[in-house]
């Protein structure tokens, strides 16, 4: 059994009349790479800020390394490295000068912490290049280096791949995997796009309008997305009517080219075929296939799928 390092119970945060977080239950085990997935405004940033004490929850409790009391939690927070909002780096400083400034400001012992953090994010050889001349990917990686400088056991990163090109996103993913595998850093990371964290996360936490709507392990997500049936028919409108009437428990989507994708029913392909045929629908093909992960997520967070 994995050691639980962060436990959140019934956490809520209200800004005037906005329920930014409602009844959040969450536990993070040592070694997890937990991905919080949600659209803009889902509450990801607020959740992370509650954990790092940048905002105070309206209700609920937080347990960090078994500590529940304010003093204990404050002590344990020192083991958290966070990148929640863009760090205010000095544009005319180099990577090393920026980190050295923050090392002194935060009282982090040992000058070598700077080099180590730069090495971890592959920015050791940027020499005299100033921050203002960095690519967005380099800026993000420097933010990550700042979060790593205090040797955190838990790293909290709010949308670190936002705005990066595919290469930059891949670099961040590789870095995170490496930190997790080699340095045993537990990672809590958010994105509004599931596919960006798909190959890294060991767990997925889906958030919508301040609530956690589903939590899945990587295996469970994979399993769920293997359960689709794709039909090609001669009349998708007619087929939709048959499906709604006879298989109301199977959600489906109509795709271009008279195709229909069902999220489920992989063990009922014969019945589906028969029902459609009896309903006057010509079935050209029927196949069990994998559901697109992004589609799964859209459906979960109130996309345009039929229920
Ligand atoms: P994004 O990806 O856009 O950052 P998010 O999932 O991180 O979205 P939050 O920033 O946590 O979402 O916002 C959750 C809700 O709380 C939103 O409705 C937002 O408008 C509201 N909110 C956040 N901060 C404040 C604040 N300081 N005052 C008032 N409302 C706020």
mmCIF file of N, CA, C and O and ligand atoms in Angstrom, residues 15-16 18-21 38-47 49 55 158-159 162 190 192 210, ligand 1:
data_model
loop_
_atom_site.group_PDB
_atom_site.id
_atom_site.type_symbol
_atom_site.label_atom_id
_atom_site.label_comp_id
_atom_site.label_asym_id
_atom_site.label_seq_id
_atom_site.Cartn_x
_atom_site.Cartn_y
_atom_site.Cartn_z
ATOM 1 N N UNK A 15 -15.865 32.283 -3.292
ATOM 2 C CA UNK A 15 -15.541 33.703 -3.454
ATOM 3 C C UNK A 15 -16.868 34.430 -3.606
ATOM 4 O O UNK A 15 -17.545 34.236 -4.626
ATOM 5 N N UNK A 16 -17.258 35.198 -2.642
ATOM 6 C CA UNK A 16 -18.573 35.869 -2.662
ATOM 7 C C UNK A 16 -19.649 34.837 -3.029
ATOM 8 O O UNK A 16 -19.940 33.973 -2.247
ATOM 9 N N UNK A 18 -19.366 32.803 -5.823
ATOM 10 C CA UNK A 18 -18.811 31.783 -6.734
ATOM 11 C C UNK A 18 -18.285 30.598 -5.911
ATOM 12 O O UNK A 18 -17.433 30.775 -5.041
ATOM 13 N N UNK A 19 -18.850 29.412 -6.175
ATOM 14 C CA UNK A 19 -18.345 28.211 -5.514
ATOM 15 C C UNK A 19 -17.175 27.677 -6.331
ATOM 16 O O UNK A 19 -17.367 26.875 -7.239
ATOM 17 N N UNK A 20 -15.984 28.141 -6.025
ATOM 18 C CA UNK A 20 -14.811 27.746 -6.806
ATOM 19 C C UNK A 20 -14.460 26.285 -6.535
ATOM 20 O O UNK A 20 -13.989 25.579 -7.429
ATOM 21 N N UNK A 21 -14.680 25.819 -5.304
ATOM 22 C CA UNK A 21 -14.450 24.414 -4.942
ATOM 23 C C UNK A 21 -15.599 23.942 -4.053
ATOM 24 O O UNK A 21 -16.021 24.672 -3.155
ATOM 25 N N UNK A 38 -9.370 19.674 -16.209
ATOM 26 C CA UNK A 38 -10.628 20.432 -16.187
ATOM 27 C C UNK A 38 -10.518 21.647 -17.076
ATOM 28 O O UNK A 38 -9.426 22.153 -17.322
ATOM 29 N N UNK A 39 -11.681 22.097 -17.527
ATOM 30 C CA UNK A 39 -11.695 23.278 -18.404
ATOM 31 C C UNK A 39 -11.341 24.521 -17.606
ATOM 32 O O UNK A 39 -11.273 24.475 -16.366
ATOM 33 N N UNK A 40 -11.202 25.653 -18.295
ATOM 34 C CA UNK A 40 -10.939 26.912 -17.605
ATOM 35 C C UNK A 40 -12.058 27.175 -16.599
ATOM 36 O O UNK A 40 -13.229 26.991 -16.920
ATOM 37 N N UNK A 41 -11.668 27.562 -15.410
ATOM 38 C CA UNK A 41 -12.666 27.888 -14.389
ATOM 39 C C UNK A 41 -13.152 26.694 -13.593
ATOM 40 O O UNK A 41 -14.013 26.821 -12.725
ATOM 41 N N UNK A 42 -12.612 25.494 -13.864
ATOM 42 C CA UNK A 42 -13.070 24.296 -13.158
ATOM 43 C C UNK A 42 -12.697 24.312 -11.676
ATOM 44 O O UNK A 42 -13.327 23.654 -10.862
ATOM 45 N N UNK A 43 -11.634 25.046 -11.335
ATOM 46 C CA UNK A 43 -11.234 25.132 -9.939
ATOM 47 C C UNK A 43 -9.838 24.583 -9.666
ATOM 48 O O UNK A 43 -9.418 24.478 -8.508
ATOM 49 N N UNK A 44 -9.103 24.259 -10.720
ATOM 50 C CA UNK A 44 -7.778 23.635 -10.563
ATOM 51 C C UNK A 44 -6.825 24.550 -9.791
ATOM 52 O O UNK A 44 -6.190 24.132 -8.824
ATOM 53 N N UNK A 45 -6.742 25.803 -10.237
ATOM 54 C CA UNK A 45 -5.805 26.734 -9.598
ATOM 55 C C UNK A 45 -6.191 26.966 -8.137
ATOM 56 O O UNK A 45 -5.323 26.992 -7.254
ATOM 57 N N UNK A 46 -7.484 27.113 -7.894
ATOM 58 C CA UNK A 46 -7.941 27.346 -6.515
ATOM 59 C C UNK A 46 -7.578 26.157 -5.633
ATOM 60 O O UNK A 46 -7.120 26.340 -4.492
ATOM 61 N N UNK A 47 -7.750 24.950 -6.153
ATOM 62 C CA UNK A 47 -7.386 23.760 -5.382
ATOM 63 C C UNK A 47 -5.901 23.793 -5.028
ATOM 64 O O UNK A 47 -5.507 23.573 -3.875
ATOM 65 N N UNK A 49 -3.939 26.334 -4.896
ATOM 66 C CA UNK A 49 -3.632 27.436 -3.980
ATOM 67 C C UNK A 49 -4.058 27.105 -2.554
ATOM 68 O O UNK A 49 -3.439 27.570 -1.598
ATOM 69 N N UNK A 55 -4.440 30.601 -0.827
ATOM 70 C CA UNK A 55 -5.784 31.035 -0.436
ATOM 71 C C UNK A 55 -6.254 30.125 0.701
ATOM 72 O O UNK A 55 -5.734 29.008 0.863
ATOM 73 N N UNK A 158 0.774 24.048 -11.990
ATOM 74 C CA UNK A 158 -0.489 24.434 -12.597
ATOM 75 C C UNK A 158 -0.280 24.736 -14.083
ATOM 76 O O UNK A 158 0.365 25.718 -14.434
ATOM 77 N N UNK A 159 -0.808 23.873 -14.912
ATOM 78 C CA UNK A 159 -0.737 24.010 -16.375
ATOM 79 C C UNK A 159 0.668 24.359 -16.891
ATOM 80 O O UNK A 159 0.844 25.347 -17.616
ATOM 81 N N UNK A 162 1.002 24.773 -20.743
ATOM 82 C CA UNK A 162 0.133 25.731 -21.422
ATOM 83 C C UNK A 162 0.910 26.628 -22.398
ATOM 84 O O UNK A 162 1.909 27.223 -22.010
ATOM 85 N N UNK A 190 -1.761 20.062 -13.368
ATOM 86 C CA UNK A 190 -3.067 20.285 -13.994
ATOM 87 C C UNK A 190 -2.918 20.614 -15.470
ATOM 88 O O UNK A 190 -1.865 21.057 -15.924
ATOM 89 N N UNK A 192 -5.840 21.644 -18.988
ATOM 90 C CA UNK A 192 -7.218 21.588 -19.480
ATOM 91 C C UNK A 192 -7.334 20.639 -20.668
ATOM 92 O O UNK A 192 -8.404 20.447 -21.213
ATOM 93 N N UNK A 210 -15.931 23.295 -10.083
ATOM 94 C CA UNK A 210 -15.592 23.261 -8.661
ATOM 95 C C UNK A 210 -15.685 21.904 -7.993
ATOM 96 O O UNK A 210 -15.414 21.772 -6.800
HETATM 97 P P1 LIG B 1 -8.021 28.241 -15.392
HETATM 98 O O1 LIG B 1 -7.567 27.076 -16.202
HETATM 99 O O2 LIG B 1 -8.746 29.277 -16.194
HETATM 100 O O3 LIG B 1 -6.980 28.812 -14.476
HETATM 101 P P2 LIG B 1 -9.095 26.860 -13.114
HETATM 102 O O4 LIG B 1 -9.648 25.493 -13.319
HETATM 103 O O5 LIG B 1 -7.732 26.970 -12.565
HETATM 104 O O6 LIG B 1 -9.197 27.665 -14.458
HETATM 105 P P3 LIG B 1 -9.846 28.640 -11.003
HETATM 106 O O7 LIG B 1 -8.911 29.693 -11.447
HETATM 107 O O8 LIG B 1 -9.534 27.875 -9.790
HETATM 108 O O9 LIG B 1 -10.133 27.630 -12.188
HETATM 109 O O10 LIG B 1 -11.280 29.325 -10.841
HETATM 110 C C1 LIG B 1 -12.435 28.636 -10.338
HETATM 111 C C2 LIG B 1 -13.578 29.623 -10.205
HETATM 112 O O11 LIG B 1 -13.288 30.543 -9.152
HETATM 113 C C3 LIG B 1 -13.820 30.465 -11.441
HETATM 114 O O12 LIG B 1 -15.206 30.645 -11.586
HETATM 115 C C4 LIG B 1 -13.131 31.771 -11.120
HETATM 116 O O13 LIG B 1 -13.742 32.837 -11.799
HETATM 117 C C5 LIG B 1 -13.338 31.866 -9.616
HETATM 118 N N1 LIG B 1 -12.248 32.626 -8.951
HETATM 119 C C6 LIG B 1 -10.947 32.271 -8.885
HETATM 120 N N2 LIG B 1 -10.229 33.162 -8.168
HETATM 121 C C7 LIG B 1 -11.098 34.116 -7.775
HETATM 122 C C8 LIG B 1 -10.997 35.337 -7.001
HETATM 123 N N3 LIG B 1 -9.826 35.709 -6.486
HETATM 124 N N4 LIG B 1 -12.107 36.049 -6.809
HETATM 125 C C9 LIG B 1 -13.293 35.661 -7.314
HETATM 126 N N5 LIG B 1 -13.476 34.530 -8.039
HETATM 127 C C10 LIG B 1 -12.405 33.770 -8.273
#
